[in-house]
PDB file of C-alpha atoms in Angstrom:
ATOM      1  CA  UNK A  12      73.093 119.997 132.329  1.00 58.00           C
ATOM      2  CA  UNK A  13      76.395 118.466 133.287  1.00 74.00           C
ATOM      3  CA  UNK A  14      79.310 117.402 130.314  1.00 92.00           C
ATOM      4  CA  UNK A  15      79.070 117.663 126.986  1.00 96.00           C
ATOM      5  CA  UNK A  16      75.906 117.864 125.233  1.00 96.00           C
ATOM      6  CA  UNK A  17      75.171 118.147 121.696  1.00 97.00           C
ATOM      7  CA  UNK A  18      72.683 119.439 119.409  1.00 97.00           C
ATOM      8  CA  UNK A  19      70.679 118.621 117.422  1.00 97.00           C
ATOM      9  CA  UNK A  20      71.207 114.812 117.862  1.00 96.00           C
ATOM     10  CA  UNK A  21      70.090 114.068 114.589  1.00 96.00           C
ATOM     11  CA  UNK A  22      70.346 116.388 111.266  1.00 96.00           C
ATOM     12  CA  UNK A  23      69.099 115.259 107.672  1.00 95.00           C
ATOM     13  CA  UNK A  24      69.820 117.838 104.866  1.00 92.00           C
ATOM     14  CA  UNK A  25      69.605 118.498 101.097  1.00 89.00           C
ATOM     15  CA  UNK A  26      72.944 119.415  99.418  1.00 87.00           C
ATOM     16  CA  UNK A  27      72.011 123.214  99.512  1.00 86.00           C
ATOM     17  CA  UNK A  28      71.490 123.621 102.952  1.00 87.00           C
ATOM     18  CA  UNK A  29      72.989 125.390 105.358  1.00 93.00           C
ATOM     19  CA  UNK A  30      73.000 124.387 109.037  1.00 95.00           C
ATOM     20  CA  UNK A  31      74.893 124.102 112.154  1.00 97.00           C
ATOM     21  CA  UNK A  32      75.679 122.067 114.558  1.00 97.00           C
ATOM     22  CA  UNK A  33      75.980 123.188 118.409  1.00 98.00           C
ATOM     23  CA  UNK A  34      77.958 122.022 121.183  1.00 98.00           C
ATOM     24  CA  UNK A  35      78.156 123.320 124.538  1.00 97.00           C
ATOM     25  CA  UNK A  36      80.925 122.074 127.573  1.00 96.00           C
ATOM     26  CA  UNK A  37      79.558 122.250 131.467  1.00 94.00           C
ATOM     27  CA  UNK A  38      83.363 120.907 132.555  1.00 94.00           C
ATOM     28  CA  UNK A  39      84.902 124.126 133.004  1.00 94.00           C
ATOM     29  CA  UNK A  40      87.267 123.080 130.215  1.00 94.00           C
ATOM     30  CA  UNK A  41      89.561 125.273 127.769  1.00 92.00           C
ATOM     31  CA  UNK A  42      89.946 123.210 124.462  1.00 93.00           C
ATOM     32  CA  UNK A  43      86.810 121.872 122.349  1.00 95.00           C
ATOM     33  CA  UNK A  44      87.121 119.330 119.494  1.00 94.00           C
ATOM     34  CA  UNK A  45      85.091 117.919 116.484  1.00 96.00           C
ATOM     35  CA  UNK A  46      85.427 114.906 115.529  1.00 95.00           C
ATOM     36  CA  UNK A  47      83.996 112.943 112.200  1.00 95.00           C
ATOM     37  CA  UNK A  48      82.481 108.711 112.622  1.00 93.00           C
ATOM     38  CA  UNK A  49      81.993 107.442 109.593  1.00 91.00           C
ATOM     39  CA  UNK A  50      80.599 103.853 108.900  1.00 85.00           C
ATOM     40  CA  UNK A  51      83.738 101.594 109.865  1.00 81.00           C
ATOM     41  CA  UNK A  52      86.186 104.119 110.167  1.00 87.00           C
ATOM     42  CA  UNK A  53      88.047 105.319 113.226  1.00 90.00           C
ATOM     43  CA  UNK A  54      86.841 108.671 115.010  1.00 92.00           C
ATOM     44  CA  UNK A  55      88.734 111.510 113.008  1.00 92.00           C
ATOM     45  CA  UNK A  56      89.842 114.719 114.529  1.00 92.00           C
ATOM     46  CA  UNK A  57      88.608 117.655 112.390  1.00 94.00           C
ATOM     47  CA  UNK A  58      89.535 121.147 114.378  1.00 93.00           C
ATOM     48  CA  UNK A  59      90.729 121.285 117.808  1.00 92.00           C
ATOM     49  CA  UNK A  60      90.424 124.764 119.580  1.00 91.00           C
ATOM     50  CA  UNK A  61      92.266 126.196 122.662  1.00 87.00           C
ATOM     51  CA  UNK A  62      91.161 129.212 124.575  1.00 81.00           C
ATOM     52  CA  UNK A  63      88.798 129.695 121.543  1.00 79.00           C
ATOM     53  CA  UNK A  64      91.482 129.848 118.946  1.00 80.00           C
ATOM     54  CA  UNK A  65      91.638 127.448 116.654  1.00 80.00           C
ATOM     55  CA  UNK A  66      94.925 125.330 117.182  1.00 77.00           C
ATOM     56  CA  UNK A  67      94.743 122.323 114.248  1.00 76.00           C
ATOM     57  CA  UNK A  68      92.523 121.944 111.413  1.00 77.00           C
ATOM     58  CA  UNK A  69      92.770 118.554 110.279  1.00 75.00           C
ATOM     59  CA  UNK A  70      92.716 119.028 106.715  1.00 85.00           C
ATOM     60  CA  UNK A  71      89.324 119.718 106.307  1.00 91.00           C
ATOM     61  CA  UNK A  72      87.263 120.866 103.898  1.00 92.00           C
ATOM     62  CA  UNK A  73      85.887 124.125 103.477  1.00 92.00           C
ATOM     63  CA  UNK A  74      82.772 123.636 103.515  1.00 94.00           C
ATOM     64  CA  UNK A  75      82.930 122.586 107.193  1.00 95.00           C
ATOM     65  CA  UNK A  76      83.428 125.941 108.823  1.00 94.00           C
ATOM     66  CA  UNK A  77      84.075 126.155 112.888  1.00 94.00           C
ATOM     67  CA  UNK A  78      83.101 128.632 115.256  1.00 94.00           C
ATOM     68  CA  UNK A  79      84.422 128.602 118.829  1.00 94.00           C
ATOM     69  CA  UNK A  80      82.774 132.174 120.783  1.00 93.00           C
ATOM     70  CA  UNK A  81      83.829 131.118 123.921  1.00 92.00           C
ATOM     71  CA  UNK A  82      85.565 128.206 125.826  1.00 90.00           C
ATOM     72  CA  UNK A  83      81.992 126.364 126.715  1.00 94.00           C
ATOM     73  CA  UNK A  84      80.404 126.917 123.447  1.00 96.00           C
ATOM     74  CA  UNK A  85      81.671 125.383 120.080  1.00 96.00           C
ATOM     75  CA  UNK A  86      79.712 125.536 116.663  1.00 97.00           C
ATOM     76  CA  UNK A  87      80.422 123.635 112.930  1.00 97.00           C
ATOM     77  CA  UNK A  88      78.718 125.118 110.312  1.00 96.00           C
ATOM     78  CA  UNK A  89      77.830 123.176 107.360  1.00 95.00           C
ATOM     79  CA  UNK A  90      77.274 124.311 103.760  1.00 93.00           C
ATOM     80  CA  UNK A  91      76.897 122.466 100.243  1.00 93.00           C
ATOM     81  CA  UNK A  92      77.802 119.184 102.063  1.00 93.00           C
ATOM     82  CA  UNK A  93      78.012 116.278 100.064  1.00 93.00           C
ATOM     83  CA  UNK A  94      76.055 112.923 100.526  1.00 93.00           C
ATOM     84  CA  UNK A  95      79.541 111.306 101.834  1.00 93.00           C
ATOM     85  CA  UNK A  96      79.720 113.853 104.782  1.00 95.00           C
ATOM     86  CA  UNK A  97      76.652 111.570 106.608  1.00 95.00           C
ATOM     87  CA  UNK A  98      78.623 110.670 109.594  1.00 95.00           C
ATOM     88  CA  UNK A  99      78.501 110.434 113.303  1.00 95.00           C
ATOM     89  CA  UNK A 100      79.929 114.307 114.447  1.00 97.00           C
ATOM     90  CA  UNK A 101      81.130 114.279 117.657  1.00 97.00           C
ATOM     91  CA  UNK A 102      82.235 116.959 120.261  1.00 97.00           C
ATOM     92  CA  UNK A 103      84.997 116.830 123.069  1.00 96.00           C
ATOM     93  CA  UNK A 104      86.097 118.957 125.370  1.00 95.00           C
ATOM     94  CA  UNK A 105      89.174 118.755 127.653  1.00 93.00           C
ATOM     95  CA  UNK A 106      91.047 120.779 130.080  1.00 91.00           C
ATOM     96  CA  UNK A 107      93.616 122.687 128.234  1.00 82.00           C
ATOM     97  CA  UNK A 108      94.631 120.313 125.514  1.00 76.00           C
ATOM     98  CA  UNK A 109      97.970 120.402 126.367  1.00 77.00           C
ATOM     99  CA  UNK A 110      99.923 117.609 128.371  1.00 75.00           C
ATOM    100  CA  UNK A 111     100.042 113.705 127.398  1.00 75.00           C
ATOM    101  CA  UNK A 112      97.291 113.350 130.146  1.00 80.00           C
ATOM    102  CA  UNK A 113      94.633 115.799 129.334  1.00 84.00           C
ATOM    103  CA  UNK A 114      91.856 113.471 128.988  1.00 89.00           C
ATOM    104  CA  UNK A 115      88.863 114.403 126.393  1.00 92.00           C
ATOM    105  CA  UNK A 116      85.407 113.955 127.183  1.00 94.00           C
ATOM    106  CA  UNK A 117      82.941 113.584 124.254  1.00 95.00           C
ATOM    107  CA  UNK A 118      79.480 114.551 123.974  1.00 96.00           C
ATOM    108  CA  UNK A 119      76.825 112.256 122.619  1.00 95.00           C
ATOM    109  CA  UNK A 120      76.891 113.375 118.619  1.00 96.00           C
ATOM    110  CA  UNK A 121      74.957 114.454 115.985  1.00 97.00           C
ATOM    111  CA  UNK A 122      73.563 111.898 113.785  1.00 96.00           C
ATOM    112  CA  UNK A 123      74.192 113.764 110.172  1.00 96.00           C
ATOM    113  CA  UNK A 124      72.180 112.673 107.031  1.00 95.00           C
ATOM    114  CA  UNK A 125      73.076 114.488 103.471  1.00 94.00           C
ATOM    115  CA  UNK A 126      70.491 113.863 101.284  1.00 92.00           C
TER     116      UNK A 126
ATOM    117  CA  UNK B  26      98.133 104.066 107.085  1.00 71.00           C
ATOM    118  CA  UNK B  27      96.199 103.777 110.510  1.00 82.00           C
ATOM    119  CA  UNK B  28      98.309 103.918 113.439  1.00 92.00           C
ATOM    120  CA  UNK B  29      95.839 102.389 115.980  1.00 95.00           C
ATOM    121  CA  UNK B  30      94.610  98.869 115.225  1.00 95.00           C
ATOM    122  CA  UNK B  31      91.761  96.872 116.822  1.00 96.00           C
ATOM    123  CA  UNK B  32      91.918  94.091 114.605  1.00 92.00           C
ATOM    124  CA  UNK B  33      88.498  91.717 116.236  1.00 94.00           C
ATOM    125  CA  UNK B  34      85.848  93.652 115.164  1.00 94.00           C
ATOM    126  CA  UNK B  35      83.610  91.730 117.693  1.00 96.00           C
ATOM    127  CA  UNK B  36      84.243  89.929 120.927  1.00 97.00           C
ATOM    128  CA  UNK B  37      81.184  87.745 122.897  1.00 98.00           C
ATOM    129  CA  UNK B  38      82.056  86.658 126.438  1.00 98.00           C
ATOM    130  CA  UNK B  39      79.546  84.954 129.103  1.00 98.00           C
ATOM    131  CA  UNK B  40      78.754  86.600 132.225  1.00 98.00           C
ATOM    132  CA  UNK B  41      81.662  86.478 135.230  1.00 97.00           C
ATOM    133  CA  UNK B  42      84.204  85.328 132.405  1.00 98.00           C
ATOM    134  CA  UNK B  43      87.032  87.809 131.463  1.00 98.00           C
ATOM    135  CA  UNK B  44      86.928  89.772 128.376  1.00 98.00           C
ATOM    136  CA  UNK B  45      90.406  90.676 126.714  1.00 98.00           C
ATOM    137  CA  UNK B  46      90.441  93.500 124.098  1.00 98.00           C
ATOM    138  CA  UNK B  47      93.722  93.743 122.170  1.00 98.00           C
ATOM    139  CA  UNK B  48      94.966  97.107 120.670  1.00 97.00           C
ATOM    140  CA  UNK B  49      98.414  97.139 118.161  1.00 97.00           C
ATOM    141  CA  UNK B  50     100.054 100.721 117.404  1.00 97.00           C
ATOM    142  CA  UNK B  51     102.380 101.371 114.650  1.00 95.00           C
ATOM    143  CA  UNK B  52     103.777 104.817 116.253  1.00 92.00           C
ATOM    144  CA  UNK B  53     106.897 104.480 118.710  1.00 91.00           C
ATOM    145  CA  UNK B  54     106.616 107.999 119.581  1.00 91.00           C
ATOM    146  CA  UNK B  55     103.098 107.258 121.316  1.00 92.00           C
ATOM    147  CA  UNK B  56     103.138 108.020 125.281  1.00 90.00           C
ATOM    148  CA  UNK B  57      99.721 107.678 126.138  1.00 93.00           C
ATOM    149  CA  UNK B  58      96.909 105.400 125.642  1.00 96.00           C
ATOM    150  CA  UNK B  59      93.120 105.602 126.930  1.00 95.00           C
ATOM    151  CA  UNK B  60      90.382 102.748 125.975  1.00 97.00           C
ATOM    152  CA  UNK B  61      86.934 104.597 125.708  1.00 97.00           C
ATOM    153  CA  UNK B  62      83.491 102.889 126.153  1.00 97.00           C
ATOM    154  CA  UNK B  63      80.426 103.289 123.534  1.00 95.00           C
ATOM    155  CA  UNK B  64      77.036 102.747 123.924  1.00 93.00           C
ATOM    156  CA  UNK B  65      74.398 103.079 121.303  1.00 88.00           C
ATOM    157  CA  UNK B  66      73.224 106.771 120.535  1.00 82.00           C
ATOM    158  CA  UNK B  67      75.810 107.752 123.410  1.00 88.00           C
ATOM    159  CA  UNK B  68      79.095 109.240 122.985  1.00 91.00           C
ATOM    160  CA  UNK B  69      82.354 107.585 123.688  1.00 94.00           C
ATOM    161  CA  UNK B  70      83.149 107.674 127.654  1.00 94.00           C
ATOM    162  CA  UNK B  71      86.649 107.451 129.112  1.00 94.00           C
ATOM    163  CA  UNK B  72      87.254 104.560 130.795  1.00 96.00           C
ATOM    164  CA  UNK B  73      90.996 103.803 131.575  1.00 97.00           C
ATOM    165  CA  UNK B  74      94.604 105.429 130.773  1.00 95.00           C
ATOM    166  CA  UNK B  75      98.361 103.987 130.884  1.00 96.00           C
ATOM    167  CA  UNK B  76     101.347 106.224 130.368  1.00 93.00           C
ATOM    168  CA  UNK B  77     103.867 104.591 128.478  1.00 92.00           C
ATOM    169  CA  UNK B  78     106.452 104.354 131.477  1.00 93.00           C
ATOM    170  CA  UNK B  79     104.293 101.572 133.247  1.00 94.00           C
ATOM    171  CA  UNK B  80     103.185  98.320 131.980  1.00 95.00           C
ATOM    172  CA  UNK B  81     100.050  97.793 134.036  1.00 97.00           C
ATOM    173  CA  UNK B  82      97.091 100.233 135.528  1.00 97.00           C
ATOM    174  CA  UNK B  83      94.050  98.659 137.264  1.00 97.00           C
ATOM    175  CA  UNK B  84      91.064 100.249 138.165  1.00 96.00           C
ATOM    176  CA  UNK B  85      88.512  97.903 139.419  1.00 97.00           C
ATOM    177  CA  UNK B  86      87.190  95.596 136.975  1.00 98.00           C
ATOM    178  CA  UNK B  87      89.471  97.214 134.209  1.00 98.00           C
ATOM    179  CA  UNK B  88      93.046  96.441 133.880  1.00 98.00           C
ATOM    180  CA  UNK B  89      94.780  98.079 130.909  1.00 98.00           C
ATOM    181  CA  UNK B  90      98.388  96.128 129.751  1.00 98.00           C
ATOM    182  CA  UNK B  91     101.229  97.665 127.473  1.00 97.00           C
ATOM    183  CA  UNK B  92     103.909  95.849 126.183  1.00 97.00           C
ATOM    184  CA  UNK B  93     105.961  98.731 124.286  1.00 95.00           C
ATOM    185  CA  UNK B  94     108.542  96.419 122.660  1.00 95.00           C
ATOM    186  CA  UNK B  95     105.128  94.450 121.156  1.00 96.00           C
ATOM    187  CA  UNK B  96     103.690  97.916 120.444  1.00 96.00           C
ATOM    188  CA  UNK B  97     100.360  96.001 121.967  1.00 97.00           C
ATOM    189  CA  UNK B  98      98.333  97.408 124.652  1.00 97.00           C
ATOM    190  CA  UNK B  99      95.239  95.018 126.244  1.00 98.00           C
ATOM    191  CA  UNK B 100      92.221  95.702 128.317  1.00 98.00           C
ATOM    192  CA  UNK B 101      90.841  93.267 130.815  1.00 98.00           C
ATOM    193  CA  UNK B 102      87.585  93.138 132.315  1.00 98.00           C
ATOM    194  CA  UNK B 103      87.179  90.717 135.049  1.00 97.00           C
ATOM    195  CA  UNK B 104      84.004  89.459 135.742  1.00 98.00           C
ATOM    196  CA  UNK B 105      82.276  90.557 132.698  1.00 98.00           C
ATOM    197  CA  UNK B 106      78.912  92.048 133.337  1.00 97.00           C
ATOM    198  CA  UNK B 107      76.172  92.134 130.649  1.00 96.00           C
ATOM    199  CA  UNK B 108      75.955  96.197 131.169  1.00 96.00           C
ATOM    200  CA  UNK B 109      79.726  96.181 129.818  1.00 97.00           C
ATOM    201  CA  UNK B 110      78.572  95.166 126.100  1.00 97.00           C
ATOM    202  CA  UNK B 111      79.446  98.137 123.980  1.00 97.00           C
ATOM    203  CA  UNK B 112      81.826  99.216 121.931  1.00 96.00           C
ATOM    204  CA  UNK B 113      85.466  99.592 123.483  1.00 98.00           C
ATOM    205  CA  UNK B 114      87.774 102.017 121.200  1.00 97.00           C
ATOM    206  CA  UNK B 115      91.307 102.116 121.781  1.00 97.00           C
ATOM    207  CA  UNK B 116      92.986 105.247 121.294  1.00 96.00           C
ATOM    208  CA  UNK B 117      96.749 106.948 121.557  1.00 95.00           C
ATOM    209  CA  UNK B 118      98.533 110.325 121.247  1.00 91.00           C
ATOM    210  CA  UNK B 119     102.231 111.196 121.467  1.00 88.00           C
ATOM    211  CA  UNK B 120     104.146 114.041 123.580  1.00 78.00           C
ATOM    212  CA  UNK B 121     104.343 116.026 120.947  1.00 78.00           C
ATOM    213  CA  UNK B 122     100.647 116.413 119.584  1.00 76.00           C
ATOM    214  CA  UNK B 123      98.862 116.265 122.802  1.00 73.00           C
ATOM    215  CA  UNK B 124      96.054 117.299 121.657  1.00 75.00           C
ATOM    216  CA  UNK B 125      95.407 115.159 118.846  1.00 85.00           C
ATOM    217  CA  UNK B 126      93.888 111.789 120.053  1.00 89.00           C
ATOM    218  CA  UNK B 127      94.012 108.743 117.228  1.00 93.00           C
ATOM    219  CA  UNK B 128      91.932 106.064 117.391  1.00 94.00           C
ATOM    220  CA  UNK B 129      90.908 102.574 116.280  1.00 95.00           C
ATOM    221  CA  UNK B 130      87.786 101.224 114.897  1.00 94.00           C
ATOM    222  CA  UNK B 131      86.718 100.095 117.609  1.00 95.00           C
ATOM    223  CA  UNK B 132      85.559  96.486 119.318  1.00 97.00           C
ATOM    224  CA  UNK B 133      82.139  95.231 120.161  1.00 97.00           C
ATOM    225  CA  UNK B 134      82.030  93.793 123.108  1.00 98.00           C
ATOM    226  CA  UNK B 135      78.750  91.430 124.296  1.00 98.00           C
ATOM    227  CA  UNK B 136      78.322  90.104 127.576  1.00 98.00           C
ATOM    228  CA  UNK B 137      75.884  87.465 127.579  1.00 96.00           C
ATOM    229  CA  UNK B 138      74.341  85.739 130.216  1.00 92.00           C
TER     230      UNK B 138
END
């Protein structure tokens, strides 16, 4: 596997559930992202970890919940999500995520479906 | 209050004509800027960077623009190619939140023959 791959690609859940999405970095990279697509909205940065601590959490809510147990591997754990939290949920890694030129690199996303 | 605009939603360009996505920003404090490529079911891939000290970076095809007093920053693509039909998402971050990447809605491009 080379990059940034995702998984699962797609996800459809009830409001109960609990699931989680995986990500996992093959770049040799430091910092991880998530990232929320909605339907004609920009890409929005939800939690941004470095070194696997967590560095910015983008006002999220709480029942998104991050995990991060090492610099290639990055989790989001969902729980009583809500049908407007179907999106488009996108990884990224980078190299350090410091300096105006570290350049993210996304994986392909996880289609998400509340039901 | 978004800070990155893409304001055409959709662009269609023939084949071996150029194709001229516009980005506006709202933030003077913004030093970089990257345009990112998306194809269907794929996730966005980095395409092109300026710094905000030059005006102009070209890599092959793909010419990225900034004018910082216009707070306007353009990607060219000369010749188009059908494979570049996508959508092109423009995207900026400032020296002092490097990691924290804003972007536009985005721009779909199609090449046609």
């Amino acid at each position: 596997e080379t990059g940034v791959t995702q998984t699962p690609r797609h996800l459809v859940m009830g409001m109960t559930n609990k699931k989680s999405l995986k990500c996992e970095q093959h770049l040799g990279h430091n910092a991880m992202y998530w990232y929320k697509q909605s339907a004609k909205k920009p890409l929005e940065l939800m939690f941004v970890y470095s070194l696997e601590e967590r560095v910015e959490n983008n006002s999220v809510p709480s029942r998104f919940s991050p995990e991060c147990p090492n610099s290639s591997h990055l989790f989001l754990h969902l729980h009583t999500l809500q049908p407007e939290d179907s999106a488009l949920y996108l990884c990224a890694s980078s190299q350090d995520g410091t300096g105006v030129t570290d350049t993210q690199y996304f994986g392909p996303g996880t289609r998400l479906t509340v039901l | 209050d978004q800070q990155v605009k893409q304001n055409s939603p959709s662009l269609s360009v023939q084949e071996g004509r150029i194709s001229i996505l516009n980005c506006d920003y709202t933030n003077s404090m913004f030093d970089y800027f990257l345009w990112y490529k998306k194809y269907p079911a794929e996730g966005p891939t980095f395409l092109i960077s300026i710094s905000s000290i030059k005006d102009k970076n070209e890599d092959g095809r793909f010419t990225v623009f900034l004018n910082k007093s216009a707070k306007h920053l353009s990607l060219h693509i000369v010749p188009s190619q059908p494979g570049d039909s996508a959508v092109y998402f423009c995207a900026a971050k400032a020296l002092y939140n490097t990691d924290k990447l804003i972007f536009g809605t985005g721009t779909r491009l199609q090449v046609f023959p």
